[in-house]
DNA sequence: CTGGGGACGGGGCCC
DNA sequence: CGGGCCCCGTCCCCA
């Protein structure tokens, strides 16, 4: 046997053992479907498994079972096949899901390949766009969008996939070995196929649900990606918006060795069914967050963003519309596109100081703060009747504040904050200051004015209730950029 | 199981 | 161009 082929032979043997269920000591259940595998192989190939299995390695001699519901079985199959063969079967339909899962499992090799795959898609889309603008309408209609392109080429791990060589019958991207020499590229027939694939995939729903069910800090760190189901025009753009768990731009998927992998309570998502000590798992962050571009950066660096002439206005002035390069959405104003891009970058620059939940827009944060933390609505939360300072009081429940009328209050028998004081706070009173502990956000507390003088220094400008802190997600440390006074 | 309401995200558009 | 308001759709919780 040739020494140089030894490693591939070994991998082949392991794969064979997996297929025959020989020495498999780990069951991975993905949405009910069971995959058998070897812990040592999983350990060696995935940062996620490494972390989890290293915890259990001391005590666990018996079978380990893991349950995932954040991606689909088909997706995991692609990844597991890669682990045991070095070959990654990517298509325009599954690349988003695979990258999402790889991100979850911390498999940087897979992410890199997905990145390259997506980059190729975008590059080719860009070329198609250029061609589109350089050709007449007639040419485009006869040659354009429906043509499917099949590319196949090899390149080094760090280089971009070339697009110049035509392959014959490639329906999937196969990656083999460290040099990715077997990488073949399949061009989706339409440039937004990636999004469509993501939309189709149920795995996204799982992610979505887990996020929605998660606590606030969880939601705050995982961009709240909600693939929309609606089928109307506006829904298309929303539905095709795969911003959440997987980055969209080249910059975002960049996983350089110095990438900021953030481990922490806020970012973790633990598979439900791990048989190992759940507390151990919960004590550590299992999902990394890679550095992402902000919408601003993306917008600034974006090449001549697809200004699309959307027909002619009544004054014979061309109506420009701006198309999002990542989905089918078009907007009339560039500024709106910038705002829209944020939903692809997953950027949430406005964290709520009270609960840590983050928002894409200041107005959303304000609205959230008013309704959740300021008891902004003058209605009884129980009986929905209008309450005044005479007929009701403010109730504090964790970081939530709401109003109850005196009758409901008597029934509930909870502590209250006098409405007068509440309203004074809103006007001129001492600020409502949220004081996150340096390391443990969960212990963060609210401090209400003088009544609860704390060890935390109050903000000097007492006119503010809501401390607005715009955060640059690209920084590890939350950096206070801006403190604005008052949100009334 | 279902409908109503709250919370939230996102688009359009005015200022 | 940014801020802000309005509106609508979706998800989730709860009765």
Coordinates of N, CA and C (backbone and C1' of nucleotides) in Angstrom, one line a residue, chain A residues 208 212-213 228-230 238 333 338-339 363 366, chain C residues 1-6 8-13:
Chain A
X208 N -35.3 29.1 13.5 CA -36.2 30.2 13.9 C -37.0 29.9 15.2
X212 N -36.9 31.9 18.7 CA -38.0 32.5 19.2 C -38.3 32.0 20.6
X213 N -38.0 30.8 20.8 CA -38.3 30.2 22.1 C -37.2 30.6 23.1
X228 N -40.0 34.5 5.9 CA -41.4 34.8 5.8 C -42.1 33.8 4.9
X229 N -43.3 33.5 5.2 CA -44.0 32.5 4.5 C -44.9 33.1 3.4
X230 N -45.1 34.4 3.5 CA -46.1 35.0 2.6 C -45.7 34.9 1.2
X238 N -38.8 39.2 1.9 CA -38.7 38.8 3.3 C -38.4 37.3 3.3
X333 N -35.2 54.0 -2.6 CA -34.1 54.8 -2.1 C -32.9 54.0 -1.6
X338 N -29.8 50.5 2.3 CA -28.8 50.4 3.4 C -29.5 49.8 4.7
X339 N -30.7 50.2 4.9 CA -31.4 49.7 6.1 C -31.8 48.3 5.8
X363 N -35.8 52.8 16.5 CA -37.2 53.0 16.8 C -37.8 51.7 17.4
X366 N -36.8 51.6 20.9 CA -37.6 52.6 21.7 C -38.9 52.0 22.0
Chain C
dC1 P -27.2 59.5 -0.2 O5' -27.5 59.6 1.3 C5' -26.7 60.6 2.1 C4' -27.4 60.7 3.4 C3' -27.9 59.4 4.0 O3' -27.4 59.3 5.3 C1' -29.6 61.1 4.1
dG2 P -27.5 57.9 6.0 O5' -28.2 58.3 7.4 C5' -27.7 59.5 8.1 C4' -28.7 60.0 9.1 C3' -29.4 58.9 9.9 O3' -29.4 59.3 11.3 C1' -31.1 60.0 8.7
dG3 P -30.0 58.4 12.4 O5' -31.5 59.0 12.6 C5' -31.6 60.4 12.8 C4' -33.0 60.8 13.1 C3' -33.8 59.8 14.0 O3' -34.6 60.5 14.9 C1' -34.9 60.0 11.9
dG4 P -35.3 59.8 16.0 O5' -36.8 59.7 15.5 C5' -37.4 60.8 14.9 C4' -38.7 60.4 14.2 C3' -39.5 59.4 14.9 O3' -40.8 59.9 15.1 C1' -39.2 58.8 12.6
dC5 P -41.8 59.2 16.1 O5' -43.0 58.9 15.1 C5' -43.5 59.9 14.2 C4' -44.3 59.3 13.1 C3' -45.3 58.2 13.6 O3' -46.6 58.6 13.1 C1' -44.0 57.4 11.8
dC6 P -47.8 57.8 13.7 O5' -48.2 56.9 12.5 C5' -48.3 57.4 11.2 C4' -48.4 56.3 10.2 C3' -49.4 55.2 10.6 O3' -50.3 54.9 9.6 C1' -47.3 54.3 9.9
dC8 P -52.5 48.5 6.8 O5' -51.5 47.2 6.6 C5' -50.6 47.1 5.6 C4' -49.7 46.0 5.7 C3' -50.4 44.7 6.2 O3' -50.0 43.6 5.3 C1' -48.6 45.1 7.6
dG9 P -50.8 42.3 5.4 O5' -49.6 41.3 5.8 C5' -48.4 41.3 5.2 C4' -47.4 40.4 5.9 C3' -48.0 39.1 6.4 O3' -47.0 38.1 6.1 C1' -47.1 40.3 8.3
dT10 P -47.4 36.6 6.4 O5' -46.6 36.3 7.8 C5' -45.2 36.6 7.8 C4' -44.7 36.3 9.2 C3' -45.2 35.0 9.8 O3' -44.0 34.2 10.2 C1' -45.4 36.8 11.3
dC11 P -44.2 32.7 10.7 O5' -44.0 32.9 12.2 C5' -42.8 33.6 12.7 C4' -42.9 33.8 14.2 C3' -43.4 32.6 15.0 O3' -42.5 32.3 16.0 C1' -44.7 34.5 15.5
dC12 P -42.5 31.0 16.8 O5' -43.1 31.5 18.2 C5' -42.6 32.6 18.8 C4' -43.5 33.1 20.0 C3' -44.0 32.0 20.8 O3' -43.7 32.2 22.2 C1' -45.8 33.4 20.1
dC13 P -43.9 31.1 23.2 O5' -45.1 31.8 24.1 C5' -44.9 33.2 24.4 C4' -46.2 33.7 25.0 C3' -46.9 32.7 26.0 O3' -47.3 33.4 27.2 C1' -48.4 33.3 24.3

